[in-house]
Tab-separated table of C-alpha atoms in Angstrom:
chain	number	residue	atom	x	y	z
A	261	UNK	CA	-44.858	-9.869	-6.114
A	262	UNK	CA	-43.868	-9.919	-2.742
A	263	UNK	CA	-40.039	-10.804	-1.705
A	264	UNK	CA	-40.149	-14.478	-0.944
A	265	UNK	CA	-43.636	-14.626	-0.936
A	266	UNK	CA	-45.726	-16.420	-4.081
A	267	UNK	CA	-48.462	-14.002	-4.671
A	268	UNK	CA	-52.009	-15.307	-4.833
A	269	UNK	CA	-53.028	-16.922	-7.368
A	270	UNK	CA	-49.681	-16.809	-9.622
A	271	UNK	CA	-48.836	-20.122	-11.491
A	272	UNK	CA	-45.903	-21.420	-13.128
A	273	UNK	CA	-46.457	-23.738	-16.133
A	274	UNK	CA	-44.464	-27.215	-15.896
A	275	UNK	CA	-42.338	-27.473	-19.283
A	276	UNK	CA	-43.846	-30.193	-21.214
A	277	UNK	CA	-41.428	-33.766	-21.726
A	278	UNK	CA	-39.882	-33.521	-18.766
A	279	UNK	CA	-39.572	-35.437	-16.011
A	280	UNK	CA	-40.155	-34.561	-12.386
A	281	UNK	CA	-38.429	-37.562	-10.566
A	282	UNK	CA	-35.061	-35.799	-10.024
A	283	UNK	CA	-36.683	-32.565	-8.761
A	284	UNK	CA	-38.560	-34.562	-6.203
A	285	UNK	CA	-35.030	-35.922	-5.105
A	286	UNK	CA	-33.431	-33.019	-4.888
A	287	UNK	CA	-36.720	-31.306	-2.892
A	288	UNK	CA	-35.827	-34.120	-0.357
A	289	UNK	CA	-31.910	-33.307	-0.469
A	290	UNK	CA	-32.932	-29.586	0.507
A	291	UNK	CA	-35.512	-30.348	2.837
A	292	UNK	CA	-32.663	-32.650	5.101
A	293	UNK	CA	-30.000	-29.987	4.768
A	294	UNK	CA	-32.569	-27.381	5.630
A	295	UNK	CA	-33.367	-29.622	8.878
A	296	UNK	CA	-30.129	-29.597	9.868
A	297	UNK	CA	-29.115	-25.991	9.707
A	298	UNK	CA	-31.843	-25.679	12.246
A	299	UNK	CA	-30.897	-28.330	14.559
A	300	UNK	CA	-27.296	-26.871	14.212
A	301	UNK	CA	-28.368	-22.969	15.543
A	302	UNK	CA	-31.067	-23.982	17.977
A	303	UNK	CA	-29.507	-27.461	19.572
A	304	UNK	CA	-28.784	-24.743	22.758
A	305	UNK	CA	-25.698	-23.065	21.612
A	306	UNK	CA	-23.912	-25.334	20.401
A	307	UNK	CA	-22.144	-24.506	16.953
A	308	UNK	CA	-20.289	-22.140	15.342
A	309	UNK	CA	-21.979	-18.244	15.257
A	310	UNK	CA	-22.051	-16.571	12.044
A	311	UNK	CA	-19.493	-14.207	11.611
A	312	UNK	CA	-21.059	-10.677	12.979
A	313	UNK	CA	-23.497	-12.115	14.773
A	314	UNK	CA	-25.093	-10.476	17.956
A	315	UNK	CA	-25.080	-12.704	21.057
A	316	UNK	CA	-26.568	-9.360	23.575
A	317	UNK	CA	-30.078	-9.150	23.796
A	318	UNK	CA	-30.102	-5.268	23.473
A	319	UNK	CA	-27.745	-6.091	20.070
A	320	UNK	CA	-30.093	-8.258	18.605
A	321	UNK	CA	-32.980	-5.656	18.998
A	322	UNK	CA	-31.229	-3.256	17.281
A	323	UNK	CA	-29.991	-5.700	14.663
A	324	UNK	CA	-33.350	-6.631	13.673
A	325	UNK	CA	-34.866	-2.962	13.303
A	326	UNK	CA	-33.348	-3.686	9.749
A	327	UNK	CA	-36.060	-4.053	6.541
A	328	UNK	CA	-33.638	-5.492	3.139
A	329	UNK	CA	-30.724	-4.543	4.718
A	330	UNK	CA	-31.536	-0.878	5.674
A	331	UNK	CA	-31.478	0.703	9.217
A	332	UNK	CA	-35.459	1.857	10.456
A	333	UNK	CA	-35.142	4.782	12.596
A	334	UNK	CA	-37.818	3.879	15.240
A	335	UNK	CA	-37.403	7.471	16.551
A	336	UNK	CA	-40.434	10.110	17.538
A	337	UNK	CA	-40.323	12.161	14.664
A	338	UNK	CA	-39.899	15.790	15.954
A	339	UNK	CA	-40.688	19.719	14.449
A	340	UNK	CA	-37.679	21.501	15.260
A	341	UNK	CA	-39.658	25.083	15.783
A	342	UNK	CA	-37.236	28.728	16.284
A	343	UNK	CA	-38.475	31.652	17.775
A	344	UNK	CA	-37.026	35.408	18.224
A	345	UNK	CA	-38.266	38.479	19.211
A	346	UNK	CA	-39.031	41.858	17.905
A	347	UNK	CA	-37.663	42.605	14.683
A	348	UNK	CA	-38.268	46.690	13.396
A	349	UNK	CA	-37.580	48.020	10.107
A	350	UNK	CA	-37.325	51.702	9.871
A	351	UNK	CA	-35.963	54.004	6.846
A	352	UNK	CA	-33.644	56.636	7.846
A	353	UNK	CA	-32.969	54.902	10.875
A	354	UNK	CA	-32.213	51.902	13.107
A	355	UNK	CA	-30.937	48.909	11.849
A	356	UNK	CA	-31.636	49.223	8.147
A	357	UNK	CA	-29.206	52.363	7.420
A	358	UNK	CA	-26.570	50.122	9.070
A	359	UNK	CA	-27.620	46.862	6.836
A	360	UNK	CA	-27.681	49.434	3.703
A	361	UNK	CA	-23.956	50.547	4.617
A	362	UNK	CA	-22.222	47.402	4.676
A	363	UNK	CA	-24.873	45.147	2.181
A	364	UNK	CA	-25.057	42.268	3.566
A	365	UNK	CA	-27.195	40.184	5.782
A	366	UNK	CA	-24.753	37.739	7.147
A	367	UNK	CA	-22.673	41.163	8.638
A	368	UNK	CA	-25.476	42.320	10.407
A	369	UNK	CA	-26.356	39.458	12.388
A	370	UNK	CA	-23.732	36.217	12.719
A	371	UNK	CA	-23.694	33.471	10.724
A	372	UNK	CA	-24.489	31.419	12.901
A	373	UNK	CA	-27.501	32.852	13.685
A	374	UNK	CA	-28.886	32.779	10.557
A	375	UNK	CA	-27.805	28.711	9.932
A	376	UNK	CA	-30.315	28.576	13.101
A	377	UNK	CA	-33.163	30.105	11.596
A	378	UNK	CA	-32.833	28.891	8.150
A	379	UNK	CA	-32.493	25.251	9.673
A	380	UNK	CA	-35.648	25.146	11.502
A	381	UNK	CA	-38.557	23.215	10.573
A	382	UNK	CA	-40.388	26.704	11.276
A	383	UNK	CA	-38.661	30.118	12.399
A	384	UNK	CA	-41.089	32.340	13.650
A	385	UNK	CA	-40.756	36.123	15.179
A	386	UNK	CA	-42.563	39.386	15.846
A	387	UNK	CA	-43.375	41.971	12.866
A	388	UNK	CA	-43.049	44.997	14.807
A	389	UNK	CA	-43.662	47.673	11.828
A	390	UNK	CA	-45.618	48.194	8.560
A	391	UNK	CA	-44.551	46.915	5.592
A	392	UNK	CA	-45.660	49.891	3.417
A	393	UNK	CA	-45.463	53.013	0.842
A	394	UNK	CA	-48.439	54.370	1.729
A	395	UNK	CA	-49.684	56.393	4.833
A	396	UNK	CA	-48.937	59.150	7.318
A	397	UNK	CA	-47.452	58.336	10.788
A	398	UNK	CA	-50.425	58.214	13.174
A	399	UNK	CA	-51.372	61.733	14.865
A	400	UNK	CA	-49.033	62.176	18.242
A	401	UNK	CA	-47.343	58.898	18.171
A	402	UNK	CA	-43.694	59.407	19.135
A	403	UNK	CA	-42.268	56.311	17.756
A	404	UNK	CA	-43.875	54.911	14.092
A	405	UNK	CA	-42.032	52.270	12.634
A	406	UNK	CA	-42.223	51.909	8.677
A	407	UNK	CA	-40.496	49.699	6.073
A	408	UNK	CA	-40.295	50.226	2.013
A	409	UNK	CA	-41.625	46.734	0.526
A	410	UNK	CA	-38.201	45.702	-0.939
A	411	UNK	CA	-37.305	44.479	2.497
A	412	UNK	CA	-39.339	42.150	2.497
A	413	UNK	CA	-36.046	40.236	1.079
A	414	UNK	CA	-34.642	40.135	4.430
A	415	UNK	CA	-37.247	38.455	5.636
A	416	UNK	CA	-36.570	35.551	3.429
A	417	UNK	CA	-32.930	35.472	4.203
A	418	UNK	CA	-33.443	35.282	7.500
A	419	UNK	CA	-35.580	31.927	7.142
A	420	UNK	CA	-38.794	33.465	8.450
A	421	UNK	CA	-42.064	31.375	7.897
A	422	UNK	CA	-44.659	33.168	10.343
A	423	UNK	CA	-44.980	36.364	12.057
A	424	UNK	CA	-47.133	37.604	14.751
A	425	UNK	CA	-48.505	41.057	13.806
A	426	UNK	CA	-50.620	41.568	17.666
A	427	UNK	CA	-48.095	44.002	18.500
A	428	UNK	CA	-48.440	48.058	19.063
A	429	UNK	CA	-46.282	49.147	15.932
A	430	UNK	CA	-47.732	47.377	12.920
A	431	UNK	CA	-50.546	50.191	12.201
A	432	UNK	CA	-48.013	53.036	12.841
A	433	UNK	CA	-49.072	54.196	8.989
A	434	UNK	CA	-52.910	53.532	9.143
A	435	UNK	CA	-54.916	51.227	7.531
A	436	UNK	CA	-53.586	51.318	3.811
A	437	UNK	CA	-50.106	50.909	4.942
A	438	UNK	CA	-51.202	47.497	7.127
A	439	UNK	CA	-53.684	46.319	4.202
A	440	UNK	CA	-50.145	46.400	2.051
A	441	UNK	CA	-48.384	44.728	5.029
A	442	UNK	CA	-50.350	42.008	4.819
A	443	UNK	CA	-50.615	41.575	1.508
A	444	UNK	CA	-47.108	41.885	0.868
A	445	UNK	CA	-46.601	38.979	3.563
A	446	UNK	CA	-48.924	36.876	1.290
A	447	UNK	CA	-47.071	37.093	-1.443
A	448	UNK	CA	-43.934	36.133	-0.293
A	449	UNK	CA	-45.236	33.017	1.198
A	450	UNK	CA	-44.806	34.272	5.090
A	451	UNK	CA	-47.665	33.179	7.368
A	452	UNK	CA	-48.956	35.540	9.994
A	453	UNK	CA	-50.850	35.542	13.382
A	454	UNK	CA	-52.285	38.392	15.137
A	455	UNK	CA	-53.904	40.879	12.689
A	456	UNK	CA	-55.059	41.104	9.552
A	457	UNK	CA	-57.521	42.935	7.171
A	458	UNK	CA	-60.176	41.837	9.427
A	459	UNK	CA	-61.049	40.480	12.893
A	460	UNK	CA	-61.470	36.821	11.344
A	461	UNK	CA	-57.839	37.357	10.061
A	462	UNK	CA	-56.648	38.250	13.458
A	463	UNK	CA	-57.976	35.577	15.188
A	464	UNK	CA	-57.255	32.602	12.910
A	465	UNK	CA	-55.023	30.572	14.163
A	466	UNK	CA	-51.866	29.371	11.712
A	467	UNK	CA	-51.183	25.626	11.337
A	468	UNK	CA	-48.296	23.883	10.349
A	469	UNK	CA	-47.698	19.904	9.889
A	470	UNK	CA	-44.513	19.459	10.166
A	471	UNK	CA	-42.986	15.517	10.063
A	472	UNK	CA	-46.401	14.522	10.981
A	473	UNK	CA	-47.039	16.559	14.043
A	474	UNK	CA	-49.615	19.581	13.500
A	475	UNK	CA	-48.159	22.402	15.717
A	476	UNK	CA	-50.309	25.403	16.050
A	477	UNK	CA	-49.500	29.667	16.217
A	478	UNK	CA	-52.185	32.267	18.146
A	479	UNK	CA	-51.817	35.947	18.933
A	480	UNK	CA	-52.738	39.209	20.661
A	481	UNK	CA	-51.588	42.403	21.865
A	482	UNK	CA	-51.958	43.707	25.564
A	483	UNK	CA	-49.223	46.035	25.102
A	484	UNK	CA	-50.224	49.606	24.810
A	485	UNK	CA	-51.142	52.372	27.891
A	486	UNK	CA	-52.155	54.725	24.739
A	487	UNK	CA	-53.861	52.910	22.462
A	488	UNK	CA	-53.209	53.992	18.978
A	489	UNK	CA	-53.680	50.539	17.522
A	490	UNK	CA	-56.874	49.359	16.637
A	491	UNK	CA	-58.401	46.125	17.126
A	492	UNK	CA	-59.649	44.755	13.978
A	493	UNK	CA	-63.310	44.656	13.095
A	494	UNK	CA	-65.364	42.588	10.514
A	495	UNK	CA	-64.558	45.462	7.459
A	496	UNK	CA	-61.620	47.149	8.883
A	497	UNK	CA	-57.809	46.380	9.366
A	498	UNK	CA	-56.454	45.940	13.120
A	499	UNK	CA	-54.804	43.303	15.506
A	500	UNK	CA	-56.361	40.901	17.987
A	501	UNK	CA	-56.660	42.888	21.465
A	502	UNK	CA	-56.551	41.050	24.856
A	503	UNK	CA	-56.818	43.619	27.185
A	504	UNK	CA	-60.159	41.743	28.036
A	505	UNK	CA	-58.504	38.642	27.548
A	506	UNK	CA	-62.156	36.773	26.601
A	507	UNK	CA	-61.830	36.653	23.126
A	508	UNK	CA	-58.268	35.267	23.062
A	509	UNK	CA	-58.974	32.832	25.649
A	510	UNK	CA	-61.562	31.337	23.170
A	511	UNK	CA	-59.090	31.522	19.805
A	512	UNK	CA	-56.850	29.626	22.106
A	513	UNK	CA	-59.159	27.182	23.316
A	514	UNK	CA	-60.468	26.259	19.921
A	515	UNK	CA	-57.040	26.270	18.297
A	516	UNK	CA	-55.716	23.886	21.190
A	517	UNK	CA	-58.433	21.578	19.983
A	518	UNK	CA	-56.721	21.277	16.567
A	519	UNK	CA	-53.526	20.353	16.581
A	520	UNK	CA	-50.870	18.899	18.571
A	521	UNK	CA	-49.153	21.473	20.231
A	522	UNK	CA	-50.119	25.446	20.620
A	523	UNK	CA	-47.872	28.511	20.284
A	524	UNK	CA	-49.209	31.653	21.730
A	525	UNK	CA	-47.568	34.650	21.618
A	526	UNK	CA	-48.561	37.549	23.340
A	527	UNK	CA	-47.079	41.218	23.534
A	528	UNK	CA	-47.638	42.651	26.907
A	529	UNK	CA	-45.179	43.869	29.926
A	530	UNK	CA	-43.264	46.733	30.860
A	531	UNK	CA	-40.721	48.085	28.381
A	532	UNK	CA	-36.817	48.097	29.382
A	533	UNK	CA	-37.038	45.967	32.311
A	534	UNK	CA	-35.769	42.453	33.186
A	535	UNK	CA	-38.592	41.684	35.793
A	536	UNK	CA	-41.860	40.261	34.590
A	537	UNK	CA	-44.923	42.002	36.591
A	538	UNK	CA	-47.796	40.311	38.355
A	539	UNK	CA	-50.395	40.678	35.314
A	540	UNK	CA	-48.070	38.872	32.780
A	541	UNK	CA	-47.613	36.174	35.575
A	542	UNK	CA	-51.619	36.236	35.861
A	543	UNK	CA	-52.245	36.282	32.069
A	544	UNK	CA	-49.752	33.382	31.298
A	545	UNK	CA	-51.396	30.649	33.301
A	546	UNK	CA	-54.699	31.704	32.239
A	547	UNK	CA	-53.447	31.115	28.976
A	548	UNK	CA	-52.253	27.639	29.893
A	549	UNK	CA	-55.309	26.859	31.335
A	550	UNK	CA	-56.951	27.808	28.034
A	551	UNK	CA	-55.247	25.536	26.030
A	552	UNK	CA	-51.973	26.917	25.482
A	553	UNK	CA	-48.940	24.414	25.449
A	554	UNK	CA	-46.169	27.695	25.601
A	555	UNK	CA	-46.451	31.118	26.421
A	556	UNK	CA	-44.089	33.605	24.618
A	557	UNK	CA	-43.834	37.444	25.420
A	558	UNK	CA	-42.243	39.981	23.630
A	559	UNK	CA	-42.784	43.890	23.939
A	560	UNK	CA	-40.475	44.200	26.985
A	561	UNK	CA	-37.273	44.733	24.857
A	562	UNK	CA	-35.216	43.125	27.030
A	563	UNK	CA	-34.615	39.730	28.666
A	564	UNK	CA	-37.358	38.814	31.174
A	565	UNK	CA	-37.481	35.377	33.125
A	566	UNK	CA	-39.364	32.232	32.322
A	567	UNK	CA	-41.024	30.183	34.098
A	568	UNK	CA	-42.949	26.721	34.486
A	569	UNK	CA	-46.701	26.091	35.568
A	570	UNK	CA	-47.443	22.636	35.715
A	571	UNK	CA	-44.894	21.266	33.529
A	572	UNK	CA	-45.597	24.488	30.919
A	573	UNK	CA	-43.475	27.155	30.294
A	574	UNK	CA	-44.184	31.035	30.446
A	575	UNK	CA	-40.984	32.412	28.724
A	576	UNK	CA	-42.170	36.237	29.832
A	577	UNK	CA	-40.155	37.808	27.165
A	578	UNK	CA	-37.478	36.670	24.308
A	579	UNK	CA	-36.403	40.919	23.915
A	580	UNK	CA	-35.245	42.506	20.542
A	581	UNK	CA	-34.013	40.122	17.853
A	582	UNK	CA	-32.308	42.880	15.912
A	583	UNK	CA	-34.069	46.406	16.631
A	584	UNK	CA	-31.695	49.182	17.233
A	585	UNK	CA	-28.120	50.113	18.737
A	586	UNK	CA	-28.557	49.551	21.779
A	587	UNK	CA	-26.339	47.125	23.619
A	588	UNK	CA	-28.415	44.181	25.376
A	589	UNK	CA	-28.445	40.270	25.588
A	590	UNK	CA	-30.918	38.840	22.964
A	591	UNK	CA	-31.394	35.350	22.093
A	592	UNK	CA	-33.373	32.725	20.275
A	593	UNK	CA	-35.692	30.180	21.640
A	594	UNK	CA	-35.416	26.283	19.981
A	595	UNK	CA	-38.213	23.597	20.697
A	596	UNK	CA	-38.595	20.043	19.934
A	597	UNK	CA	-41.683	18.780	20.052
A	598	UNK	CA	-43.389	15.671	19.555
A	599	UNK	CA	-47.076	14.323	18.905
A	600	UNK	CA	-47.358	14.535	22.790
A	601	UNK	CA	-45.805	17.711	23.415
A	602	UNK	CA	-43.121	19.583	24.130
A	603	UNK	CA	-39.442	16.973	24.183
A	604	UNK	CA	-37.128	19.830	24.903
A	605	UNK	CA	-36.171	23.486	24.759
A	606	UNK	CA	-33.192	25.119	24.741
A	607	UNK	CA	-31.707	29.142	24.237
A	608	UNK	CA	-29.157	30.004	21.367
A	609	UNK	CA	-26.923	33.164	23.132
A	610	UNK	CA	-26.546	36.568	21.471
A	611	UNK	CA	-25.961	40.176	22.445
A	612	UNK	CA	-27.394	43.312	20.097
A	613	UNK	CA	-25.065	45.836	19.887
A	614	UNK	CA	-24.037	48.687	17.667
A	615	UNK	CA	-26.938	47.398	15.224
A	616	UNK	CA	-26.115	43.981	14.699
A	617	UNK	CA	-26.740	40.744	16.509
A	618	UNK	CA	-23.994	38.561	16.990
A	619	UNK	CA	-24.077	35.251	18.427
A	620	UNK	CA	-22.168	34.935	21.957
A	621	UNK	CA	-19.652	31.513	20.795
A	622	UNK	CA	-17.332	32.101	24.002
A	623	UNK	CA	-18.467	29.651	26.710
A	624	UNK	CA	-17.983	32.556	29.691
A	625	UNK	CA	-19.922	34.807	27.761
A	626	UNK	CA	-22.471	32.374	27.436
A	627	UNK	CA	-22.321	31.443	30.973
A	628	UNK	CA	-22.669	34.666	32.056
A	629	UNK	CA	-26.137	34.845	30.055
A	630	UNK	CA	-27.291	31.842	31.140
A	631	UNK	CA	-26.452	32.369	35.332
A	632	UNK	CA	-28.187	36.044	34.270
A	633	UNK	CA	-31.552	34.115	32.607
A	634	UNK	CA	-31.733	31.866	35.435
A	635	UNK	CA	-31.731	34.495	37.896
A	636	UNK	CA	-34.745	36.011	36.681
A	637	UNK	CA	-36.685	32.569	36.352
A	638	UNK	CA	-38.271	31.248	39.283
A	639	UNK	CA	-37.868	27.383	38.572
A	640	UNK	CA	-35.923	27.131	35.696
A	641	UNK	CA	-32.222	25.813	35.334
A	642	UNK	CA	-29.869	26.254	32.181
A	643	UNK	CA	-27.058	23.652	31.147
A	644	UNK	CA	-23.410	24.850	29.830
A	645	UNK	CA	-25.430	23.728	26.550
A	646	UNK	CA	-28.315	26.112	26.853
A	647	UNK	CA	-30.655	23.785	27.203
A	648	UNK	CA	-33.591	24.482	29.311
A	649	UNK	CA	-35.307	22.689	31.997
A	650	UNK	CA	-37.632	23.188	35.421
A	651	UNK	CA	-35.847	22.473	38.998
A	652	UNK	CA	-36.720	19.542	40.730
């Protein structure tokens, strides 16, 4: 039944013998005193307020978003989403003989770091090797980037929901070794974007409802001079190709279609430069136009500006999450977005260096990669707080 409320149709039965005349009076008694009490708090003020009570208007309005005594968060419910950038695992080199020296996760990249990604609503980043036992490096490829399947582990531990495998490294060992890749992925409950076992796989888009708000994940590869990575086909293994950018232009347009905000990640640029070039510039707004709510690049290695188009950002390249040893800022991107887009973004520091990540907690440090971020970004501006925004 419903609180002070007599539910349809519910009767109480009178107890026989007994007589009604002093429950009539006593109706009447309540009836007067409940006359009163109203006279008493409307009569213009006048009268004692109850203890607690609000008198401001904005006070009251809060007061009341109460149901049985409980605070009702009117709030925009938001999907907190993290992203990185390129993450290799290679044995006998790179990061993962450092990680099997001192054991632990948490000593490889900060703490901090890792509270980051394992707080998201979704933590997302690029696969940028096979997964594998199986294959042979590909014929007269210098660099060939494989992983033994027991790291998949580190994937978990590192919060990791989604991958994008569009990227030039992910069929270093053939087609077995990305079959396994993918199926290994599977298993441990880690969506990916980008490639697959076959060209429907690398087109589908990934979808995730997250507190109500369906936030979508696209990729593609435009990354290679030499191309040594296939695209996929309808029987074969491969990644999504956009060097005729077409086909992705259509995955995006139809994913944009169904869901509330769109993802797409694309790996494309010059390697080991800070400067975006004019075809990523070109690419990223016809990927806007497409559909696309964000633009993220990786591929570059490093650091490369951002930049908005119409209220849209083009963040040209988010550089190596935790790669090698080489010594370079790095950094994760946060977003908050709601049912009608994008509410805010912001960029956690860190540096890679001697094969860890470390998060950058001194404020002049972080300063320093902030001033350095906004200088390669056209329009953008970046608080003492990281948080990102576009100039006036």
């Amino acid at each position: 039944m419903a609180k002070g409320r007599q539910q349809a149709g519910y009767r109480t039965t009178k107890p026989q013998g007994l007589r009604t005349w002093p429950f009539v009076v006593a109706a009447l008694v309540l009836c007067v005193a409940i006359a009163w009490c109203a006279v008493a708090k409307f009569s213009g003020g006048q009268g004692a307020e109850a203890a607690g009570a609000q008198t401001d208007p904005a006070d009251a309005s809060a007061s009341s978003a109460h149901i049985d005594g409980q605070p009702v968060d009117y709030e925009e419910p938001r999907a907190e989403i993290v992203i990185a950038g390129d993450l290799c695992f290679a044995e006998d080199g790179f990061v993962l003989d450092h990680f099997d020296e001192v054991g632990k996760l948490d000593e490889c990249i900060s703490p901090e770091i890792l509270d980051v990604t394992n707080g998201a609503d979704l933590f997302f980043l690029n696969h940028e090797y096979a997964i594998s036992d199986r294959g042979e490096p590909l014929a007269g490829k210098y660099y060939t980037f494989r992983a033994n399947p027991d790291r998949m582990d580190l994937l978990k531990q590192m919060g990791v929901d989604l991958v994008s495998l569009a990227n030039n490294h992910v069929y270093d060992y053939g087609a077995d070794a990305m079959l396994d890749t993918v199926e290994l992925l599977q298993q441990a409950g880690i969506a990916y974007v980008g490639g697959g076992r076959n060209i429907e796989e690398a087109r589908r888009p990934a979808f995730f409802d997250i507190n109500g708000i369906k936030v979508g994940f696209v990729a593609a590869s435009n990354a290679e001079k030499m191309r040594y990575t296939p695209q996929a086909e309808d029987d074969s293994p491969g990644v999504l190709l956009a060097y005729d950018t077409t086909e992705f232009d259509q995955v995006i347009e139809q994913a944009s279609q169904e869901c509330d905000y769109l993802i797409a990640y694309i790996h494309w640029g010059d390697e080991d430069t800070n400067d975006y070039n004019a075809l990523q510039q070109e690419l990223g707004r016809e990927f806007l136009e497409s559909g696309a709510d964000i633009v993220v690049g990786g591929h570059p290695h490093v650091l490369q500006g951002m930049e908005y188009v119409d209220g849209k950002p083009v963040v040209y390249s988010l550089g190596d999450f935790w790669f090698n040893d080489e010594t370079k800022y790095a950094g994760l991107l946060k977003l908050s977005v709601g049912r009608d887009g994008l509410k805010g973004m912001s960029f956690v520091p860190c540096m890679q260096e001697g094969y860890e990540t470390h998060y950058l907690s001194d404020p002049e440090d972080q300063a320093e990669l902030f001033d350095f971020l906004e200088r390669l970004s056209p329009n953008v501006k970046i608080d003492e707080a990281g948080v990102v925004s576009e100039k006036a």
